[in-house]
JSON list of C-alpha atoms in Angstrom, two decimals:
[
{"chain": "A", "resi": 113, "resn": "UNK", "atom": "CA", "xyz": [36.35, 7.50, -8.84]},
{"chain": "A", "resi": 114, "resn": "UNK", "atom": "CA", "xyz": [35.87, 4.99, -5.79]},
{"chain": "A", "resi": 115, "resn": "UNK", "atom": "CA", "xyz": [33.34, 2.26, -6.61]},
{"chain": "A", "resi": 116, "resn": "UNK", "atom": "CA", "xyz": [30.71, 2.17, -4.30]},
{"chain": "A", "resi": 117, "resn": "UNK", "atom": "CA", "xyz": [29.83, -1.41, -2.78]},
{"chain": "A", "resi": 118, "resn": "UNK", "atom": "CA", "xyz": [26.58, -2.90, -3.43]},
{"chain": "A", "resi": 119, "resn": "UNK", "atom": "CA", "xyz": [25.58, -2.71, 0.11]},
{"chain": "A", "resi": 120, "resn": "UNK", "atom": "CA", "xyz": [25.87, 1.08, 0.26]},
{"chain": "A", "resi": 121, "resn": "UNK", "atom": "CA", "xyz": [24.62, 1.12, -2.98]},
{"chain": "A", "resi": 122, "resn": "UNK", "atom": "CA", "xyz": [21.13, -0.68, -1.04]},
{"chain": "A", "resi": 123, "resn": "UNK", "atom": "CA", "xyz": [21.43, 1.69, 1.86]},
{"chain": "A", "resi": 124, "resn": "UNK", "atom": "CA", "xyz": [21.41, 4.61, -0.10]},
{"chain": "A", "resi": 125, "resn": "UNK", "atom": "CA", "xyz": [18.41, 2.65, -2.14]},
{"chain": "A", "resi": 126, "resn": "UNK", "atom": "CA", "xyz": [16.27, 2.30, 1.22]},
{"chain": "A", "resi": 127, "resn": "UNK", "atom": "CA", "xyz": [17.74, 6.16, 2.15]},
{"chain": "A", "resi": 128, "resn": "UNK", "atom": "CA", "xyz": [15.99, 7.09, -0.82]},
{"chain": "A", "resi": 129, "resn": "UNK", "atom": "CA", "xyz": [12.88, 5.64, -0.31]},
{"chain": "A", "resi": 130, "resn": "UNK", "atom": "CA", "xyz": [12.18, 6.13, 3.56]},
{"chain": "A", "resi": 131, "resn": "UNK", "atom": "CA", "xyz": [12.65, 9.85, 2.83]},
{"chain": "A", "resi": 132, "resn": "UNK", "atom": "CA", "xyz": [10.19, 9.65, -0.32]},
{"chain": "A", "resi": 133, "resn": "UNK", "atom": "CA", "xyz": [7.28, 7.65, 1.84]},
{"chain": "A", "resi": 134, "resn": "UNK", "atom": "CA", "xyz": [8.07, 10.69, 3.61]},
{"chain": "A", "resi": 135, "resn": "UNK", "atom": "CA", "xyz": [7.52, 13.42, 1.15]},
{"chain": "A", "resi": 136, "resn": "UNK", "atom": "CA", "xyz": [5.07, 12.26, -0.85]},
{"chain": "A", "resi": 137, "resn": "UNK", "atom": "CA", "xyz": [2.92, 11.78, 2.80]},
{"chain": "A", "resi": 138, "resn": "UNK", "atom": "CA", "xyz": [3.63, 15.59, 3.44]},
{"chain": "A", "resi": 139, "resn": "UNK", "atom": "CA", "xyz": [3.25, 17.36, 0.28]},
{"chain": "A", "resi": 140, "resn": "UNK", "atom": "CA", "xyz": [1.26, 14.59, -1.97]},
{"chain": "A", "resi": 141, "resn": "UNK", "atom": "CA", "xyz": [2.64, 13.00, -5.24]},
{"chain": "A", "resi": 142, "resn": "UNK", "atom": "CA", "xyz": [2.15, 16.02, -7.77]},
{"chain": "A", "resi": 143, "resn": "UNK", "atom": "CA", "xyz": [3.53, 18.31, -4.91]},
{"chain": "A", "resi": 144, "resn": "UNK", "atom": "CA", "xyz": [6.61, 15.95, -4.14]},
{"chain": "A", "resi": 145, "resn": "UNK", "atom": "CA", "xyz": [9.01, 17.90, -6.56]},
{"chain": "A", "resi": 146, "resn": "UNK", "atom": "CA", "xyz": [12.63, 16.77, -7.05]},
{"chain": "A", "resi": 147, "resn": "UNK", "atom": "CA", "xyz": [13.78, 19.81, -5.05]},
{"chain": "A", "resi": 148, "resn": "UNK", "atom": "CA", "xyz": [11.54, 18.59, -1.88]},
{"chain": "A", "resi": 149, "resn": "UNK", "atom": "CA", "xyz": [12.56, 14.87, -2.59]},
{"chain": "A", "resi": 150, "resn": "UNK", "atom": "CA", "xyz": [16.05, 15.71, -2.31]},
{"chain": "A", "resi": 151, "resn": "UNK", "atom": "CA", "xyz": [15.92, 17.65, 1.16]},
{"chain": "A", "resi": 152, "resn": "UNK", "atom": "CA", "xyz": [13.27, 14.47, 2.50]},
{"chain": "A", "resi": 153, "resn": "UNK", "atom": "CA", "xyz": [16.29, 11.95, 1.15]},
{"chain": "A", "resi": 154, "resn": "UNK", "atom": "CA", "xyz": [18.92, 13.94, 2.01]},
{"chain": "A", "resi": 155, "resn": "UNK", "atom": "CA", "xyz": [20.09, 12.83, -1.29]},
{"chain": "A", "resi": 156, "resn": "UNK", "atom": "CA", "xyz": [21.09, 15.03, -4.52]},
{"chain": "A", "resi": 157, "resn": "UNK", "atom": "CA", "xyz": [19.00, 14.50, -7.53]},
{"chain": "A", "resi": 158, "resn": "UNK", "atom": "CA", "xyz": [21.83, 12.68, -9.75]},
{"chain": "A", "resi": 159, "resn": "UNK", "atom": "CA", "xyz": [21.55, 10.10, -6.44]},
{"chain": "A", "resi": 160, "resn": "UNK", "atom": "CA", "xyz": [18.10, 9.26, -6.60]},
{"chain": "A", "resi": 161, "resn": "UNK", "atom": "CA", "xyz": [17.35, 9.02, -10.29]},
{"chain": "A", "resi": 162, "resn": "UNK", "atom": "CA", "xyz": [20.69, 6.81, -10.11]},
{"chain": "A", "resi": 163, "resn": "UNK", "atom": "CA", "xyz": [18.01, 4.24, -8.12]},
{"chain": "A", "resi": 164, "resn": "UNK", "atom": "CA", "xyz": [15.11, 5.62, -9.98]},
{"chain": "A", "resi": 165, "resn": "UNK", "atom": "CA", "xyz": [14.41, 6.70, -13.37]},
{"chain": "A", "resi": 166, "resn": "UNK", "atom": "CA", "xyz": [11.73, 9.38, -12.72]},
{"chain": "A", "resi": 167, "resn": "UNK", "atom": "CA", "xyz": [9.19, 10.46, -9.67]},
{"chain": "A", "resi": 168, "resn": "UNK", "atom": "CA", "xyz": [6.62, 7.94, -10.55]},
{"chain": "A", "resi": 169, "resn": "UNK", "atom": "CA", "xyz": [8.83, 5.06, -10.51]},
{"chain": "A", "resi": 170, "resn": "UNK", "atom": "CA", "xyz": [10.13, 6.13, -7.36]},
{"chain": "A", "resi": 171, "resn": "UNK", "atom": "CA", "xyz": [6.32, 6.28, -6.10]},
{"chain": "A", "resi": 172, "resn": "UNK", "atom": "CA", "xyz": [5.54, 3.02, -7.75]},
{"chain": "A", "resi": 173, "resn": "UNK", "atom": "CA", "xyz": [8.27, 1.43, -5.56]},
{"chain": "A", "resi": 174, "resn": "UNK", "atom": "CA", "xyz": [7.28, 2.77, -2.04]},
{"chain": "A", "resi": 175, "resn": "UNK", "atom": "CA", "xyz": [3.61, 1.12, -3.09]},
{"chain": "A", "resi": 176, "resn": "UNK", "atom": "CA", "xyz": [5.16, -2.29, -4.63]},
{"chain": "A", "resi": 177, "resn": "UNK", "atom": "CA", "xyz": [7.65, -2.16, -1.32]},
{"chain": "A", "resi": 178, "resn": "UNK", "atom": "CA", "xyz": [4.56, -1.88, 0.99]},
{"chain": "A", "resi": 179, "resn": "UNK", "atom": "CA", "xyz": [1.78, -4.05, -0.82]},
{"chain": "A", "resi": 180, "resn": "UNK", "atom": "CA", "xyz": [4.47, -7.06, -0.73]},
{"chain": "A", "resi": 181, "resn": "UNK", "atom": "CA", "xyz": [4.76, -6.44, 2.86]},
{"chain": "A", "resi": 182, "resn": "UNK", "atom": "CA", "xyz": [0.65, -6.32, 3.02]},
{"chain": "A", "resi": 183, "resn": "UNK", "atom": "CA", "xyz": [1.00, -9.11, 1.48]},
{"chain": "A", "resi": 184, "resn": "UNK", "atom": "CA", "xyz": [2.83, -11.19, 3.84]},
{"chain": "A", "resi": 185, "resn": "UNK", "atom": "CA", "xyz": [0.17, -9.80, 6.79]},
{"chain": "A", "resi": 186, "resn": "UNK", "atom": "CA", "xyz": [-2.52, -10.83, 4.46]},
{"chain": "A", "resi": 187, "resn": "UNK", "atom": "CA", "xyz": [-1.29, -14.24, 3.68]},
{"chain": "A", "resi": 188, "resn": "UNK", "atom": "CA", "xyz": [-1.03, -15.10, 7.80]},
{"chain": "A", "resi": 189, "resn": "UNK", "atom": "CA", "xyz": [-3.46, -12.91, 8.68]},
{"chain": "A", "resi": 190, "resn": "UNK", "atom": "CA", "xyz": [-5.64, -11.61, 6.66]},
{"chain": "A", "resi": 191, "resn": "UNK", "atom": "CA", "xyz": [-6.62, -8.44, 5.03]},
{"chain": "A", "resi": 192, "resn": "UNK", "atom": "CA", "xyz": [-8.30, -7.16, 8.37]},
{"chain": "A", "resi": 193, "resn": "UNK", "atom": "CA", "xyz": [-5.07, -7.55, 10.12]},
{"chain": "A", "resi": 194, "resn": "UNK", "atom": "CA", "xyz": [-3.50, -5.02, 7.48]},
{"chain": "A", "resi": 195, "resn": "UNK", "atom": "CA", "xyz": [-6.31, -2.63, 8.21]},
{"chain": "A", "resi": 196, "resn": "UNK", "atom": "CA", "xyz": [-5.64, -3.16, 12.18]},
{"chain": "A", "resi": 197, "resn": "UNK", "atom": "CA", "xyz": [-1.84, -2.23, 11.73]},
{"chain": "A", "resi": 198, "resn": "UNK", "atom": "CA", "xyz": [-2.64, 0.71, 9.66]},
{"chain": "A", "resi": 199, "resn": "UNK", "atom": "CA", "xyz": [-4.49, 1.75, 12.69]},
{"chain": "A", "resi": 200, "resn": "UNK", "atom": "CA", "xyz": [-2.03, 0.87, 15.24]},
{"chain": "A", "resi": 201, "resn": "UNK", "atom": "CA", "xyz": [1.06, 2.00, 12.84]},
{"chain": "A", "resi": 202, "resn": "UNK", "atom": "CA", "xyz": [-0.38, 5.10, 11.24]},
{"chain": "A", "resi": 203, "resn": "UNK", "atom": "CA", "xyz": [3.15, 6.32, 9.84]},
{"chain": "A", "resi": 204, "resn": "UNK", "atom": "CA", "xyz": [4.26, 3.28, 8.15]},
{"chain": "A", "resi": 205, "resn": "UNK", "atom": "CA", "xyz": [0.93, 3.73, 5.93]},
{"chain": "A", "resi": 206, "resn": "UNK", "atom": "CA", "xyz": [1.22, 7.91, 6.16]},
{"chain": "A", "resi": 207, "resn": "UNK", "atom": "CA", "xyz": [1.94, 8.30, 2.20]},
{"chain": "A", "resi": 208, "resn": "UNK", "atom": "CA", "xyz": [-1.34, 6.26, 1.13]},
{"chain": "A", "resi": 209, "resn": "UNK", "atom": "CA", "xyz": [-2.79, 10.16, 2.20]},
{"chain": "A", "resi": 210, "resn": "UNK", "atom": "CA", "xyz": [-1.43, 10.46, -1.84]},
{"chain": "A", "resi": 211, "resn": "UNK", "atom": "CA", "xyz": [-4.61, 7.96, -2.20]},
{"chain": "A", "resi": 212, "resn": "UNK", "atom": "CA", "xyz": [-6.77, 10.98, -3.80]},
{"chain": "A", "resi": 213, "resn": "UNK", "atom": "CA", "xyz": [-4.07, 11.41, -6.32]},
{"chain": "A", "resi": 214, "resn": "UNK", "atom": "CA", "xyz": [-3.60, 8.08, -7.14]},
{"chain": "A", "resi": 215, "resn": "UNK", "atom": "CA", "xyz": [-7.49, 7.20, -7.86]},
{"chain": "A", "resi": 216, "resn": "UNK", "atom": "CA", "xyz": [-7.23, 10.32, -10.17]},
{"chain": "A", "resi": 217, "resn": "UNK", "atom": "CA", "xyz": [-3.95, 8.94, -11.67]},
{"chain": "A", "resi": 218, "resn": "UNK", "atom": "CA", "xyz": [-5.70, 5.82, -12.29]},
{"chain": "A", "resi": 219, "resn": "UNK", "atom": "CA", "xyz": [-9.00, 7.39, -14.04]},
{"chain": "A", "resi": 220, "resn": "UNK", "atom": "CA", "xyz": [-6.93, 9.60, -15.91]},
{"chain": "A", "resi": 221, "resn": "UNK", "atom": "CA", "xyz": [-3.39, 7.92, -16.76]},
{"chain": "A", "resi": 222, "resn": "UNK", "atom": "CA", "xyz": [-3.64, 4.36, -18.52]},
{"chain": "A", "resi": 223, "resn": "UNK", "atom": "CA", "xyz": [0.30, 4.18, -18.06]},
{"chain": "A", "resi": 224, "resn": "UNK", "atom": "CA", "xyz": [0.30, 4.79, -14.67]},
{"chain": "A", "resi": 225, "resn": "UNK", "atom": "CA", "xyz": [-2.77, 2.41, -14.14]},
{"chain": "A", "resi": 226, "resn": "UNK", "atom": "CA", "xyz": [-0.69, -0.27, -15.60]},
{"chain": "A", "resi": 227, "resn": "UNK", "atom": "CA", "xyz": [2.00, 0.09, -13.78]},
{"chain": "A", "resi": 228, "resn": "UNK", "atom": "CA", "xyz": [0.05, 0.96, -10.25]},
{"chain": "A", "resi": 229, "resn": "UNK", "atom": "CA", "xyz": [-1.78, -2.84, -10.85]},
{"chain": "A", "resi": 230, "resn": "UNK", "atom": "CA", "xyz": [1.29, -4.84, -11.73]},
{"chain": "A", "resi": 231, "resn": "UNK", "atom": "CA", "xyz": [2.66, -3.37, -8.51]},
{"chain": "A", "resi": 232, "resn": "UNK", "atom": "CA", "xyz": [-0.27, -4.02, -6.55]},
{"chain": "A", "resi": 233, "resn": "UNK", "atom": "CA", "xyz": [-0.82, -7.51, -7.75]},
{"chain": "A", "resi": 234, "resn": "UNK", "atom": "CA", "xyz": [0.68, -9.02, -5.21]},
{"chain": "A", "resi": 235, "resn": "UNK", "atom": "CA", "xyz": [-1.47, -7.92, -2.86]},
{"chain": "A", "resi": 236, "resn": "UNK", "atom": "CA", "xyz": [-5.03, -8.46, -4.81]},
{"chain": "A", "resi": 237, "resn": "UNK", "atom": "CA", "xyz": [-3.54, -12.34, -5.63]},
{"chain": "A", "resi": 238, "resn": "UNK", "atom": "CA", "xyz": [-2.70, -12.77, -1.71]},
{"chain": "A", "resi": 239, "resn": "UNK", "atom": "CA", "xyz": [-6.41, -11.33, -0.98]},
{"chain": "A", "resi": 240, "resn": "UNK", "atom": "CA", "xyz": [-7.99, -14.05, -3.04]},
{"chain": "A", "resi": 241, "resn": "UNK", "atom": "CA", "xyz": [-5.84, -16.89, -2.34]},
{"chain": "A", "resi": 242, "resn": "UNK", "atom": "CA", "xyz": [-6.35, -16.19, 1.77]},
{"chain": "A", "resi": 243, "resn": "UNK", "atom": "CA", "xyz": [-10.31, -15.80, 1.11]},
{"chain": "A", "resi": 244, "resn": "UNK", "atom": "CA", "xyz": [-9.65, -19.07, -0.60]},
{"chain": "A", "resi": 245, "resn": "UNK", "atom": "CA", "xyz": [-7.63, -21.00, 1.94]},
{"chain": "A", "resi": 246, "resn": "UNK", "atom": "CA", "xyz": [-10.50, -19.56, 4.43]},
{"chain": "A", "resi": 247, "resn": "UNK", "atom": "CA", "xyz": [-12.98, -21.20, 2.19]},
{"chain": "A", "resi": 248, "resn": "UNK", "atom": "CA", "xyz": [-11.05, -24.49, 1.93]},
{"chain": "A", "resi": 249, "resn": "UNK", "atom": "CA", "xyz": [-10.71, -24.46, 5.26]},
{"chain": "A", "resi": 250, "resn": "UNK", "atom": "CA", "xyz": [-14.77, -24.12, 6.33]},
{"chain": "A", "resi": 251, "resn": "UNK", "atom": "CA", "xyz": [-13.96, -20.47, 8.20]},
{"chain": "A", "resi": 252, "resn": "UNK", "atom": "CA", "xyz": [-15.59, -18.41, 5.70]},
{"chain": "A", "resi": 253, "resn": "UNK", "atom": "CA", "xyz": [-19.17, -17.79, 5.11]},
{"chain": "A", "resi": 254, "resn": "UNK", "atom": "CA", "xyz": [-20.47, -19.64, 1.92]},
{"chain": "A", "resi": 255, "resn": "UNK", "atom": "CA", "xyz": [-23.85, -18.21, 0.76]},
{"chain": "A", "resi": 256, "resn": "UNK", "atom": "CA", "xyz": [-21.34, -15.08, -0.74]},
{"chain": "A", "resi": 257, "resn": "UNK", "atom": "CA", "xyz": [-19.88, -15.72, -3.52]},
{"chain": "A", "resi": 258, "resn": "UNK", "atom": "CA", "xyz": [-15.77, -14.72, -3.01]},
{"chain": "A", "resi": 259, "resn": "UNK", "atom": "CA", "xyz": [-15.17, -12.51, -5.29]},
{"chain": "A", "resi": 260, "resn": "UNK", "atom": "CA", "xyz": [-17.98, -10.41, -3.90]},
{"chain": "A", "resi": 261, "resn": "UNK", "atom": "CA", "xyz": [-16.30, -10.55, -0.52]},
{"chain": "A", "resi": 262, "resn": "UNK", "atom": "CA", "xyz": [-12.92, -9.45, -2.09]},
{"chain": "A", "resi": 263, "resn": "UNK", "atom": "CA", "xyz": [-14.60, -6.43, -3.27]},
{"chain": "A", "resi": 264, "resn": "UNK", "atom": "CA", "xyz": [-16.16, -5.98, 0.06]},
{"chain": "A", "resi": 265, "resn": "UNK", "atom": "CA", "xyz": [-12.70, -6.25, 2.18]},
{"chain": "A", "resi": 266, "resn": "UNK", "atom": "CA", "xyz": [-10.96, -4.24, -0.90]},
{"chain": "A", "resi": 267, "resn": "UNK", "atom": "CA", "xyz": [-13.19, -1.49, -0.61]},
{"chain": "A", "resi": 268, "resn": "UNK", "atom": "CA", "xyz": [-13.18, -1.42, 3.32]},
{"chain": "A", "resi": 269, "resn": "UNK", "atom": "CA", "xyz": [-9.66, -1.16, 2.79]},
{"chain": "A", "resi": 270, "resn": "UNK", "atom": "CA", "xyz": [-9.71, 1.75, 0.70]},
{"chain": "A", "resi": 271, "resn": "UNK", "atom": "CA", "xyz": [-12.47, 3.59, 2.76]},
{"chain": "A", "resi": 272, "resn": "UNK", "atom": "CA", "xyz": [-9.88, 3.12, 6.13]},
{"chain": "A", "resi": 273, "resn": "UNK", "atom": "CA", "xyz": [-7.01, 4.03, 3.59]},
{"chain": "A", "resi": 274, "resn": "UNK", "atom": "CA", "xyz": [-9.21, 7.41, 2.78]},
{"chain": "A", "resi": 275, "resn": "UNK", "atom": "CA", "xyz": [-10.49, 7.79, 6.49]},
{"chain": "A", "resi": 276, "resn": "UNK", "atom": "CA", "xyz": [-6.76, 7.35, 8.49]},
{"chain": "A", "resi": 277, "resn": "UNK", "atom": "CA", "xyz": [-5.38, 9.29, 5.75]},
{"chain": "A", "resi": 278, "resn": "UNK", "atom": "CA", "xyz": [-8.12, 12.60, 6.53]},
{"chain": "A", "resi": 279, "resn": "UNK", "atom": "CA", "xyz": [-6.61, 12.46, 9.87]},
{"chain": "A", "resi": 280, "resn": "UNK", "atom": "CA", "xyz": [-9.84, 11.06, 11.32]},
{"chain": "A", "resi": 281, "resn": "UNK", "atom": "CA", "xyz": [-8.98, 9.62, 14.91]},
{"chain": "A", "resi": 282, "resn": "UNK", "atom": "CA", "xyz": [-8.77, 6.14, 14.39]},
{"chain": "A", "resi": 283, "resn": "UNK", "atom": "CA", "xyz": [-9.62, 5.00, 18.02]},
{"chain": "A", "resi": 284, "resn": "UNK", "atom": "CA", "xyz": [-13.45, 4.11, 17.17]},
{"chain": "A", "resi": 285, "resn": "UNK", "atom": "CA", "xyz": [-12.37, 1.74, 14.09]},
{"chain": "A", "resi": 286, "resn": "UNK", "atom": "CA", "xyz": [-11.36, -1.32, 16.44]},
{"chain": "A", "resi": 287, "resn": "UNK", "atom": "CA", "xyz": [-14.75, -2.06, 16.45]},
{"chain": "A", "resi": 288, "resn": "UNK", "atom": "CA", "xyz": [-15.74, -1.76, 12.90]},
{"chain": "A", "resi": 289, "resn": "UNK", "atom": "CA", "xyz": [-12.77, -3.66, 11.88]},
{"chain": "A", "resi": 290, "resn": "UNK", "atom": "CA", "xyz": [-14.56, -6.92, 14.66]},
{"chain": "A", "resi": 291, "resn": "UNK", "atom": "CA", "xyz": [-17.46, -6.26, 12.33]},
{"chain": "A", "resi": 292, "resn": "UNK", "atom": "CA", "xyz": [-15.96, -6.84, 9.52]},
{"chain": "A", "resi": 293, "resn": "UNK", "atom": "CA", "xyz": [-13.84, -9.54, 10.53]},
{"chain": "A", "resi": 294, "resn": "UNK", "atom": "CA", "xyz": [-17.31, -11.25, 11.81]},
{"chain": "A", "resi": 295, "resn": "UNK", "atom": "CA", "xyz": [-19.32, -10.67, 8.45]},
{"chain": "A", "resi": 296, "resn": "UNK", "atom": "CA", "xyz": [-17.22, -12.85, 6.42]},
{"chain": "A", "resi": 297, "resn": "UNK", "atom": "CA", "xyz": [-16.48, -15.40, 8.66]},
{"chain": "A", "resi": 298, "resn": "UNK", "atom": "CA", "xyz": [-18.92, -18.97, 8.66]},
{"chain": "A", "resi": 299, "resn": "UNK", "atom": "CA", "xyz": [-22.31, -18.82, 9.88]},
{"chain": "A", "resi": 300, "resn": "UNK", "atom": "CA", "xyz": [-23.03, -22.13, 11.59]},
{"chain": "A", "resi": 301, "resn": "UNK", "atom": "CA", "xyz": [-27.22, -21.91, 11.79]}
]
């Protein structure tokens, strides 16, 4: 048998889990069965738990992949700027519709709640430290305590997350997204 470079081992890798983000945006994460994930990959089952050892790792990835990336927008731009390019790049967020499923998987599935937060991490740590560096800097407001504006941006986040993801049109958000922007920012009275 022909040994398979570790560059087309990668491809294959990112094969997989473009067609997954795919799947799992279509038909949700319980309905994303190995039979559909092989015809979204293009990829046979032997293939994709070669990369993966089971569905939820595979799902875990696509949300570690993604929150690293958020993390980079975060860490330049903030967490609104995240929110804005959900907006403006609707498919490259389309499998947080699975967002339902996940907040059950997290009431419900201790494992999976473990794992989802260690992935996520990244994200939540690049949160605080830019609401930190804002704070350092003199650009964010003061009479709020941080942590209380990290659960404010966090769950604006998820409330987009639920509202893009219900196919709501997304045109009108622009605006709320200036208004929350402007609520944390310094107050100079």
């Amino acid at each position: 048998m022909p040994r398979v470079s570790s560059a087309a081992l990668n491809e294959r890798r990112h094969e997989i889990l473009e067609g997954a983000r795919r799947c799992f945006a279509e038909h949700g994460y319980e309905g994303a069965t190995v039979r559909l994930l092989e015809e979204a990959t293009g990829k046979s089952r032997g293939a994709i738990f070669h990369h993966f050892t089971d569905k939820e790792s595979l799902f875990l990835e696509i949300g570690r992949e993604d929150a690293l990336r958020m993390a980079e927008t975060v860490a330049e731009e903030g967490l609104v700027q995240v929110m804005r390019d959900m907006l403006a790049n609707p498919e490259r967020f389309d499998w947080l519709s699975t967002r339902l499923e996940i907040t059950r998987l997290l009431r419900t599935d201790a494992a999976f709640r473990d794992r989802w937060q260690q992935q996520q991490a990244v994200l939540d740590d690049a949160i605080r430290r830019r609401l930190q560096a804002n704070a350092d800097a003199g650009t964010m407001r003061t009479d709020v305590d941080p942590e209380v504006l990290y659960l404010y941006l966090e769950t604006m986040f998820d409330g987009l997350t639920a509202k893009v993801a219900s196919g709501v049109d997304s045109s009108a958000f622009s605006p709320v997204l200036d208004l929350v922007e402007d609520s944390v920012r310094r107050r100079d009275t």
